[in-house]
Amino acid sequence: MQYNILLLSGGTRVAVHVGAYRAIREADATAAAWAGVSAGSLVASVFASGHSVPEAFELMLKTDYRQFLDVRPLTLLRRFGLFAGDRFESWLDSVLAKRRFRDLDVPLSVVATDIGSGEPMIFSNTSTPEVKVATAVRCSISIPGVFAVRDVNGRALFDGCFAPISRRLLFPHSDAPSLCVRMRNARSANAPKPHRLNLAHYIFRVADIVLNSLKELHEPEHWDGDVQVDAGCVSGMKFGLTPEEKQLLCDCGYDACRRTLRSAPRLLQQSAAAPVNPYETLETLALEVPPVLVPG
């Protein structure tokens, strides 16, 4: 069995997606194509580049996400983010062995949002074969105010979780059933609480609230299987996750996906038709979105 697999946002809780794919592989299924939004694009790119589930989990387990908080004095004013995001992009480029989309054996779509139009910018094997995968993921994880806006080919791009998407847009060349992995709203997430409010804490809290409020943007009825993961009280903006928390998140993703796959026959029979999308092809989408320049 093969699925088109979409991994949605979740901040630093990326281990959830690793656990979900572990359940898929144990069900003797694989990915016909991958798509990722925001943090989900990180995991999707790792699997699309050929990493196994154990390798991906080991990578997440040993990586200290705090290394990606590269503060630049003028980044907030010039590129509208507290952190530049350069360390993350360099790290991921190394993990993916500098692969471009043309180098991937499995189709991958990475979603970013164009600031000028509010429309999705889809990086993929067919639409952007020469773009580095790490660059696309860097655009997709640009949480407003947290990571700086990334400019690609004159287009100012930020977090993909704000863009409307559909199966037809993400998987234009695959008829396989689609699975969407998302994290449930966690209002009680344990975000860090300093003694007094400062700019960094304000940005982190706003980002956390925004991420937790976006669960309705990508409607469940658009997908054949909708894996909803309760990530407990772990905040998506906690960059200092412990190994125990990462293991917990992985287990949560695994358990939720396994439950969904057990009911897959019913879900697949009730598969909803793909929503109407004004963009017939990715090439049309690229032509319709005007370029926007952001001062560097």
mmCIF file of N, CA, C and O in Angstrom, residues 12-86:
data_model
loop_
_atom_site.group_PDB
_atom_site.id
_atom_site.type_symbol
_atom_site.label_atom_id
_atom_site.label_comp_id
_atom_site.label_asym_id
_atom_site.label_seq_id
_atom_site.Cartn_x
_atom_site.Cartn_y
_atom_site.Cartn_z
ATOM 1 N N THR A 12 8.517 22.665 17.150
ATOM 2 C CA THR A 12 9.627 21.767 17.452
ATOM 3 C C THR A 12 9.180 20.329 17.721
ATOM 4 O O THR A 12 10.028 19.463 17.958
ATOM 5 N N ARG A 13 7.894 20.058 17.645
ATOM 6 C CA ARG A 13 7.384 18.707 17.947
ATOM 7 C C ARG A 13 7.464 17.779 16.739
ATOM 8 O O ARG A 13 6.576 16.961 16.502
ATOM 9 N N VAL A 14 8.547 17.882 15.981
ATOM 10 C CA VAL A 14 8.685 17.123 14.735
ATOM 11 C C VAL A 14 8.756 15.614 14.978
ATOM 12 O O VAL A 14 8.477 14.832 14.057
ATOM 13 N N ALA A 15 9.125 15.189 16.183
ATOM 14 C CA ALA A 15 9.196 13.751 16.474
ATOM 15 C C ALA A 15 7.838 13.084 16.306
ATOM 16 O O ALA A 15 7.764 11.878 16.062
ATOM 17 N N VAL A 16 6.753 13.852 16.425
ATOM 18 C CA VAL A 16 5.415 13.307 16.195
ATOM 19 C C VAL A 16 5.321 12.708 14.791
ATOM 20 O O VAL A 16 4.780 11.612 14.591
ATOM 21 N N HIS A 17 5.839 13.425 13.806
ATOM 22 C CA HIS A 17 5.761 12.967 12.420
ATOM 23 C C HIS A 17 6.622 11.729 12.186
ATOM 24 O O HIS A 17 6.259 10.852 11.398
ATOM 25 N N VAL A 18 7.746 11.661 12.869
ATOM 26 C CA VAL A 18 8.598 10.478 12.752
ATOM 27 C C VAL A 18 7.851 9.257 13.282
ATOM 28 O O VAL A 18 7.857 8.179 12.669
ATOM 29 N N GLY A 19 7.191 9.411 14.424
ATOM 30 C CA GLY A 19 6.418 8.315 14.990
ATOM 31 C C GLY A 19 5.268 7.895 14.095
ATOM 32 O O GLY A 19 4.964 6.701 13.967
ATOM 33 N N ALA A 20 4.619 8.869 13.452
ATOM 34 C CA ALA A 20 3.507 8.553 12.551
ATOM 35 C C ALA A 20 3.984 7.699 11.374
ATOM 36 O O ALA A 20 3.333 6.716 10.990
ATOM 37 N N TYR A 21 5.138 8.069 10.805
ATOM 38 C CA TYR A 21 5.630 7.283 9.667
ATOM 39 C C TYR A 21 6.110 5.906 10.108
ATOM 40 O O TYR A 21 6.044 4.946 9.330
ATOM 41 N N ARG A 22 6.566 5.794 11.326
ATOM 42 C CA ARG A 22 6.914 4.469 11.847
ATOM 43 C C ARG A 22 5.693 3.546 11.811
ATOM 44 O O ARG A 22 5.797 2.382 11.406
ATOM 45 N N ALA A 23 4.529 4.075 12.199
ATOM 46 C CA ALA A 23 3.301 3.275 12.166
ATOM 47 C C ALA A 23 2.923 2.903 10.736
ATOM 48 O O ALA A 23 2.457 1.789 10.465
ATOM 49 N N ILE A 24 3.144 3.822 9.819
ATOM 50 C CA ILE A 24 2.839 3.549 8.410
ATOM 51 C C ILE A 24 3.729 2.441 7.872
ATOM 52 O O ILE A 24 3.263 1.518 7.192
ATOM 53 N N ARG A 25 5.005 2.496 8.195
ATOM 54 C CA ARG A 25 5.922 1.465 7.719
ATOM 55 C C ARG A 25 5.607 0.111 8.350
ATOM 56 O O ARG A 25 5.697 -0.926 7.680
ATOM 57 N N GLU A 26 5.230 0.100 9.619
ATOM 58 C CA GLU A 26 4.879 -1.162 10.280
ATOM 59 C C GLU A 26 3.600 -1.770 9.702
ATOM 60 O O GLU A 26 3.381 -2.971 9.828
ATOM 61 N N ALA A 27 2.779 -0.934 9.063
ATOM 62 C CA ALA A 27 1.568 -1.420 8.393
ATOM 63 C C ALA A 27 1.879 -1.869 6.966
ATOM 64 O O ALA A 27 0.970 -2.089 6.171
ATOM 65 N N ASP A 28 3.171 -2.005 6.667
ATOM 66 C CA ASP A 28 3.636 -2.456 5.358
ATOM 67 C C ASP A 28 3.212 -1.482 4.258
ATOM 68 O O ASP A 28 2.864 -1.885 3.153
ATOM 69 N N ALA A 29 3.243 -0.189 4.581
ATOM 70 C CA ALA A 29 2.910 0.855 3.611
ATOM 71 C C ALA A 29 4.102 1.794 3.461
ATOM 72 O O ALA A 29 4.975 1.863 4.326
ATOM 73 N N THR A 30 4.138 2.499 2.353
ATOM 74 C CA THR A 30 5.212 3.451 2.078
ATOM 75 C C THR A 30 4.606 4.732 1.526
ATOM 76 O O THR A 30 3.389 4.852 1.349
ATOM 77 N N ALA A 31 5.460 5.698 1.232
ATOM 78 C CA ALA A 31 5.015 6.973 0.682
ATOM 79 C C ALA A 31 5.126 6.961 -0.835
ATOM 80 O O ALA A 31 6.201 6.721 -1.388
ATOM 81 N N ALA A 32 4.002 7.222 -1.505
ATOM 82 C CA ALA A 32 4.037 7.435 -2.948
ATOM 83 C C ALA A 32 4.583 8.821 -3.245
ATOM 84 O O ALA A 32 5.283 9.038 -4.238
ATOM 85 N N ALA A 33 4.266 9.763 -2.365
ATOM 86 C CA ALA A 33 4.755 11.134 -2.485
ATOM 87 C C ALA A 33 4.664 11.783 -1.114
ATOM 88 O O ALA A 33 3.839 11.403 -0.281
ATOM 89 N N TRP A 34 5.506 12.783 -0.902
ATOM 90 C CA TRP A 34 5.535 13.514 0.361
ATOM 91 C C TRP A 34 5.145 14.964 0.146
ATOM 92 O O TRP A 34 5.385 15.536 -0.921
ATOM 93 N N ALA A 35 4.556 15.554 1.168
ATOM 94 C CA ALA A 35 4.321 16.999 1.197
ATOM 95 C C ALA A 35 4.498 17.463 2.631
ATOM 96 O O ALA A 35 4.169 16.736 3.578
ATOM 97 N N GLY A 36 5.022 18.662 2.800
ATOM 98 C CA GLY A 36 5.255 19.172 4.143
ATOM 99 C C GLY A 36 4.925 20.637 4.261
ATOM 100 O O GLY A 36 5.151 21.417 3.328
ATOM 101 N N VAL A 37 4.366 20.998 5.407
ATOM 102 C CA VAL A 37 4.037 22.384 5.714
ATOM 103 C C VAL A 37 4.752 22.768 7.000
ATOM 104 O O VAL A 37 4.651 22.063 8.003
ATOM 105 N N SER A 38 5.488 23.854 6.980
ATOM 106 C CA SER A 38 6.190 24.339 8.159
ATOM 107 C C SER A 38 7.090 23.238 8.722
ATOM 108 O O SER A 38 7.870 22.644 7.985
ATOM 109 N N ALA A 39 6.973 22.931 10.014
ATOM 110 C CA ALA A 39 7.845 21.913 10.615
ATOM 111 C C ALA A 39 7.680 20.552 9.950
ATOM 112 O O ALA A 39 8.626 19.760 9.896
ATOM 113 N N GLY A 40 6.495 20.272 9.419
ATOM 114 C CA GLY A 40 6.270 19.006 8.734
ATOM 115 C C GLY A 40 7.143 18.852 7.506
ATOM 116 O O GLY A 40 7.490 17.732 7.113
ATOM 117 N N SER A 41 7.525 19.978 6.899
ATOM 118 C CA SER A 41 8.371 19.894 5.701
ATOM 119 C C SER A 41 9.770 19.404 6.047
ATOM 120 O O SER A 41 10.445 18.804 5.212
ATOM 121 N N LEU A 42 10.214 19.652 7.271
ATOM 122 C CA LEU A 42 11.523 19.148 7.699
ATOM 123 C C LEU A 42 11.537 17.627 7.683
ATOM 124 O O LEU A 42 12.431 17.007 7.083
ATOM 125 N N VAL A 43 10.551 17.009 8.313
ATOM 126 C CA VAL A 43 10.500 15.550 8.370
ATOM 127 C C VAL A 43 10.238 14.963 6.992
ATOM 128 O O VAL A 43 10.839 13.960 6.605
ATOM 129 N N ALA A 44 9.343 15.584 6.223
ATOM 130 C CA ALA A 44 9.051 15.097 4.873
ATOM 131 C C ALA A 44 10.311 15.107 4.013
ATOM 132 O O ALA A 44 10.563 14.173 3.242
ATOM 133 N N SER A 45 11.127 16.140 4.152
ATOM 134 C CA SER A 45 12.352 16.223 3.339
ATOM 135 C C SER A 45 13.367 15.165 3.758
ATOM 136 O O SER A 45 14.080 14.620 2.914
ATOM 137 N N VAL A 46 13.432 14.869 5.048
ATOM 138 C CA VAL A 46 14.367 13.851 5.527
ATOM 139 C C VAL A 46 13.983 12.482 4.969
ATOM 140 O O VAL A 46 14.838 11.731 4.476
ATOM 141 N N PHE A 47 12.692 12.149 5.003
ATOM 142 C CA PHE A 47 12.254 10.857 4.475
ATOM 143 C C PHE A 47 12.338 10.814 2.949
ATOM 144 O O PHE A 47 12.717 9.790 2.370
ATOM 145 N N ALA A 48 12.001 11.908 2.294
ATOM 146 C CA ALA A 48 12.052 11.940 0.827
ATOM 147 C C ALA A 48 13.483 11.805 0.314
ATOM 148 O O ALA A 48 13.700 11.375 -0.821
ATOM 149 N N SER A 49 14.448 12.159 1.140
ATOM 150 C CA SER A 49 15.856 12.048 0.729
ATOM 151 C C SER A 49 16.435 10.674 1.022
ATOM 152 O O SER A 49 17.623 10.434 0.764
ATOM 153 N N GLY A 50 15.607 9.772 1.568
ATOM 154 C CA GLY A 50 16.047 8.389 1.706
ATOM 155 C C GLY A 50 16.366 7.905 3.103
ATOM 156 O O GLY A 50 16.776 6.757 3.277
ATOM 157 N N HIS A 51 16.204 8.733 4.123
ATOM 158 C CA HIS A 51 16.483 8.311 5.489
ATOM 159 C C HIS A 51 15.416 7.339 5.991
ATOM 160 O O HIS A 51 14.232 7.485 5.679
ATOM 161 N N SER A 52 15.831 6.377 6.775
ATOM 162 C CA SER A 52 14.902 5.418 7.374
ATOM 163 C C SER A 52 14.286 6.017 8.636
ATOM 164 O O SER A 52 14.737 7.051 9.132
ATOM 165 N N VAL A 53 13.267 5.331 9.171
ATOM 166 C CA VAL A 53 12.641 5.795 10.405
ATOM 167 C C VAL A 53 13.639 5.829 11.568
ATOM 168 O O VAL A 53 13.731 6.835 12.277
ATOM 169 N N PRO A 54 14.421 4.765 11.793
ATOM 170 C CA PRO A 54 15.410 4.831 12.886
ATOM 171 C C PRO A 54 16.421 5.957 12.698
ATOM 172 O O PRO A 54 16.800 6.628 13.665
ATOM 173 N N GLU A 55 16.858 6.183 11.462
ATOM 174 C CA GLU A 55 17.817 7.259 11.205
ATOM 175 C C GLU A 55 17.203 8.622 11.487
ATOM 176 O O GLU A 55 17.849 9.505 12.075
ATOM 177 N N ALA A 56 15.946 8.802 11.078
ATOM 178 C CA ALA A 56 15.270 10.079 11.300
ATOM 179 C C ALA A 56 15.070 10.344 12.783
ATOM 180 O O ALA A 56 15.281 11.468 13.264
ATOM 181 N N PHE A 57 14.676 9.303 13.530
ATOM 182 C CA PHE A 57 14.465 9.503 14.961
ATOM 183 C C PHE A 57 15.774 9.793 15.673
ATOM 184 O O PHE A 57 15.847 10.656 16.559
ATOM 185 N N GLU A 58 16.836 9.106 15.290
ATOM 186 C CA GLU A 58 18.145 9.354 15.888
ATOM 187 C C GLU A 58 18.594 10.790 15.614
ATOM 188 O O GLU A 58 19.173 11.458 16.481
ATOM 189 N N LEU A 59 18.306 11.269 14.413
ATOM 190 C CA LEU A 59 18.655 12.645 14.050
ATOM 191 C C LEU A 59 17.908 13.631 14.941
ATOM 192 O O LEU A 59 18.506 14.577 15.477
ATOM 193 N N MET A 60 16.591 13.424 15.102
ATOM 194 C CA MET A 60 15.802 14.328 15.941
ATOM 195 C C MET A 60 16.237 14.235 17.406
ATOM 196 O O MET A 60 16.260 15.235 18.125
ATOM 197 N N LEU A 61 16.588 13.030 17.835
ATOM 198 C CA LEU A 61 16.933 12.819 19.238
ATOM 199 C C LEU A 61 18.238 13.523 19.610
ATOM 200 O O LEU A 61 18.354 14.115 20.694
ATOM 201 N N LYS A 62 19.208 13.477 18.728
ATOM 202 C CA LYS A 62 20.528 14.020 19.053
ATOM 203 C C LYS A 62 20.661 15.506 18.729
ATOM 204 O O LYS A 62 21.642 16.150 19.147
ATOM 205 N N THR A 63 19.699 16.069 18.007
ATOM 206 C CA THR A 63 19.796 17.466 17.601
ATOM 207 C C THR A 63 19.242 18.392 18.678
ATOM 208 O O THR A 63 18.105 18.235 19.123
ATOM 209 N N ASP A 64 20.046 19.342 19.089
ATOM 210 C CA ASP A 64 19.610 20.370 20.028
ATOM 211 C C ASP A 64 19.051 21.538 19.213
ATOM 212 O O ASP A 64 19.805 22.274 18.561
ATOM 213 N N TYR A 65 17.738 21.718 19.241
ATOM 214 C CA TYR A 65 17.108 22.735 18.402
ATOM 215 C C TYR A 65 17.506 24.153 18.792
ATOM 216 O O TYR A 65 17.335 25.086 18.000
ATOM 217 N N ARG A 66 18.056 24.319 19.978
ATOM 218 C CA ARG A 66 18.456 25.658 20.412
ATOM 219 C C ARG A 66 19.599 26.212 19.565
ATOM 220 O O ARG A 66 19.804 27.441 19.529
ATOM 221 N N GLN A 67 20.318 25.345 18.872
ATOM 222 C CA GLN A 67 21.409 25.818 18.013
ATOM 223 C C GLN A 67 20.897 26.651 16.840
ATOM 224 O O GLN A 67 21.656 27.395 16.213
ATOM 225 N N PHE A 68 19.595 26.533 16.535
ATOM 226 C CA PHE A 68 19.034 27.244 15.387
ATOM 227 C C PHE A 68 18.584 28.664 15.734
ATOM 228 O O PHE A 68 18.111 29.396 14.856
ATOM 229 N N LEU A 69 18.720 29.052 16.990
ATOM 230 C CA LEU A 69 18.290 30.383 17.412
ATOM 231 C C LEU A 69 19.435 31.378 17.214
ATOM 232 O O LEU A 69 20.067 31.844 18.152
ATOM 233 N N ASP A 70 19.711 31.689 15.953
ATOM 234 C CA ASP A 70 20.827 32.560 15.591
ATOM 235 C C ASP A 70 20.358 34.016 15.510
ATOM 236 O O ASP A 70 19.905 34.481 14.472
ATOM 237 N N VAL A 71 20.505 34.714 16.604
ATOM 238 C CA VAL A 71 20.081 36.111 16.678
ATOM 239 C C VAL A 71 21.024 36.991 15.869
ATOM 240 O O VAL A 71 22.242 36.854 15.949
ATOM 241 N N ARG A 72 20.445 37.882 15.067
ATOM 242 C CA ARG A 72 21.201 38.903 14.353
ATOM 243 C C ARG A 72 20.608 40.260 14.742
ATOM 244 O O ARG A 72 19.391 40.437 14.695
ATOM 245 N N PRO A 73 21.436 41.245 15.112
ATOM 246 C CA PRO A 73 20.940 42.507 15.653
ATOM 247 C C PRO A 73 19.878 43.200 14.801
ATOM 248 O O PRO A 73 18.895 43.730 15.327
ATOM 249 N N LEU A 74 20.050 43.194 13.485
ATOM 250 C CA LEU A 74 19.128 43.936 12.626
ATOM 251 C C LEU A 74 18.122 43.046 11.898
ATOM 252 O O LEU A 74 17.341 43.528 11.083
ATOM 253 N N THR A 75 18.139 41.748 12.197
ATOM 254 C CA THR A 75 17.257 40.824 11.477
ATOM 255 C C THR A 75 15.786 41.155 11.696
ATOM 256 O O THR A 75 14.981 41.102 10.765
ATOM 257 N N LEU A 76 15.421 41.516 12.926
ATOM 258 C CA LEU A 76 14.017 41.794 13.226
ATOM 259 C C LEU A 76 13.502 42.984 12.438
ATOM 260 O O LEU A 76 12.357 42.991 11.978
ATOM 261 N N LEU A 77 14.361 43.987 12.229
ATOM 262 C CA LEU A 77 13.933 45.175 11.499
ATOM 263 C C LEU A 77 13.995 44.988 9.990
ATOM 264 O O LEU A 77 13.103 45.442 9.262
ATOM 265 N N ARG A 78 15.029 44.302 9.519
ATOM 266 C CA ARG A 78 15.213 44.177 8.066
ATOM 267 C C ARG A 78 14.482 42.997 7.454
ATOM 268 O O ARG A 78 14.001 43.085 6.321
ATOM 269 N N ARG A 79 14.396 41.900 8.202
ATOM 270 C CA ARG A 79 13.794 40.683 7.636
ATOM 271 C C ARG A 79 12.683 40.133 8.525
ATOM 272 O O ARG A 79 12.186 39.040 8.324
ATOM 273 N N PHE A 80 12.282 40.932 9.500
ATOM 274 C CA PHE A 80 11.060 40.683 10.269
ATOM 275 C C PHE A 80 11.069 39.379 11.061
ATOM 276 O O PHE A 80 10.044 38.720 11.197
ATOM 277 N N GLY A 81 12.239 39.015 11.581
ATOM 278 C CA GLY A 81 12.334 37.818 12.398
ATOM 279 C C GLY A 81 13.404 37.966 13.457
ATOM 280 O O GLY A 81 14.439 38.593 13.217
ATOM 281 N N LEU A 82 13.171 37.387 14.622
ATOM 282 C CA LEU A 82 14.132 37.473 15.710
ATOM 283 C C LEU A 82 15.402 36.685 15.389
ATOM 284 O O LEU A 82 16.497 37.060 15.785
ATOM 285 N N PHE A 83 15.257 35.580 14.636
ATOM 286 C CA PHE A 83 16.390 34.721 14.293
ATOM 287 C C PHE A 83 16.552 34.654 12.782
ATOM 288 O O PHE A 83 15.572 34.616 12.032
ATOM 289 N N ALA A 84 17.805 34.603 12.343
ATOM 290 C CA ALA A 84 18.095 34.653 10.904
ATOM 291 C C ALA A 84 17.680 33.380 10.176
ATOM 292 O O ALA A 84 17.286 33.414 9.010
ATOM 293 N N GLY A 85 17.811 32.221 10.837
ATOM 294 C CA GLY A 85 17.473 30.957 10.191
ATOM 295 C C GLY A 85 18.595 30.372 9.364
ATOM 296 O O GLY A 85 18.440 29.298 8.776
ATOM 297 N N ASP A 86 19.731 31.047 9.326
ATOM 298 C CA ASP A 86 20.855 30.573 8.505
ATOM 299 C C ASP A 86 21.448 29.279 9.048
ATOM 300 O O ASP A 86 21.835 28.393 8.281
#
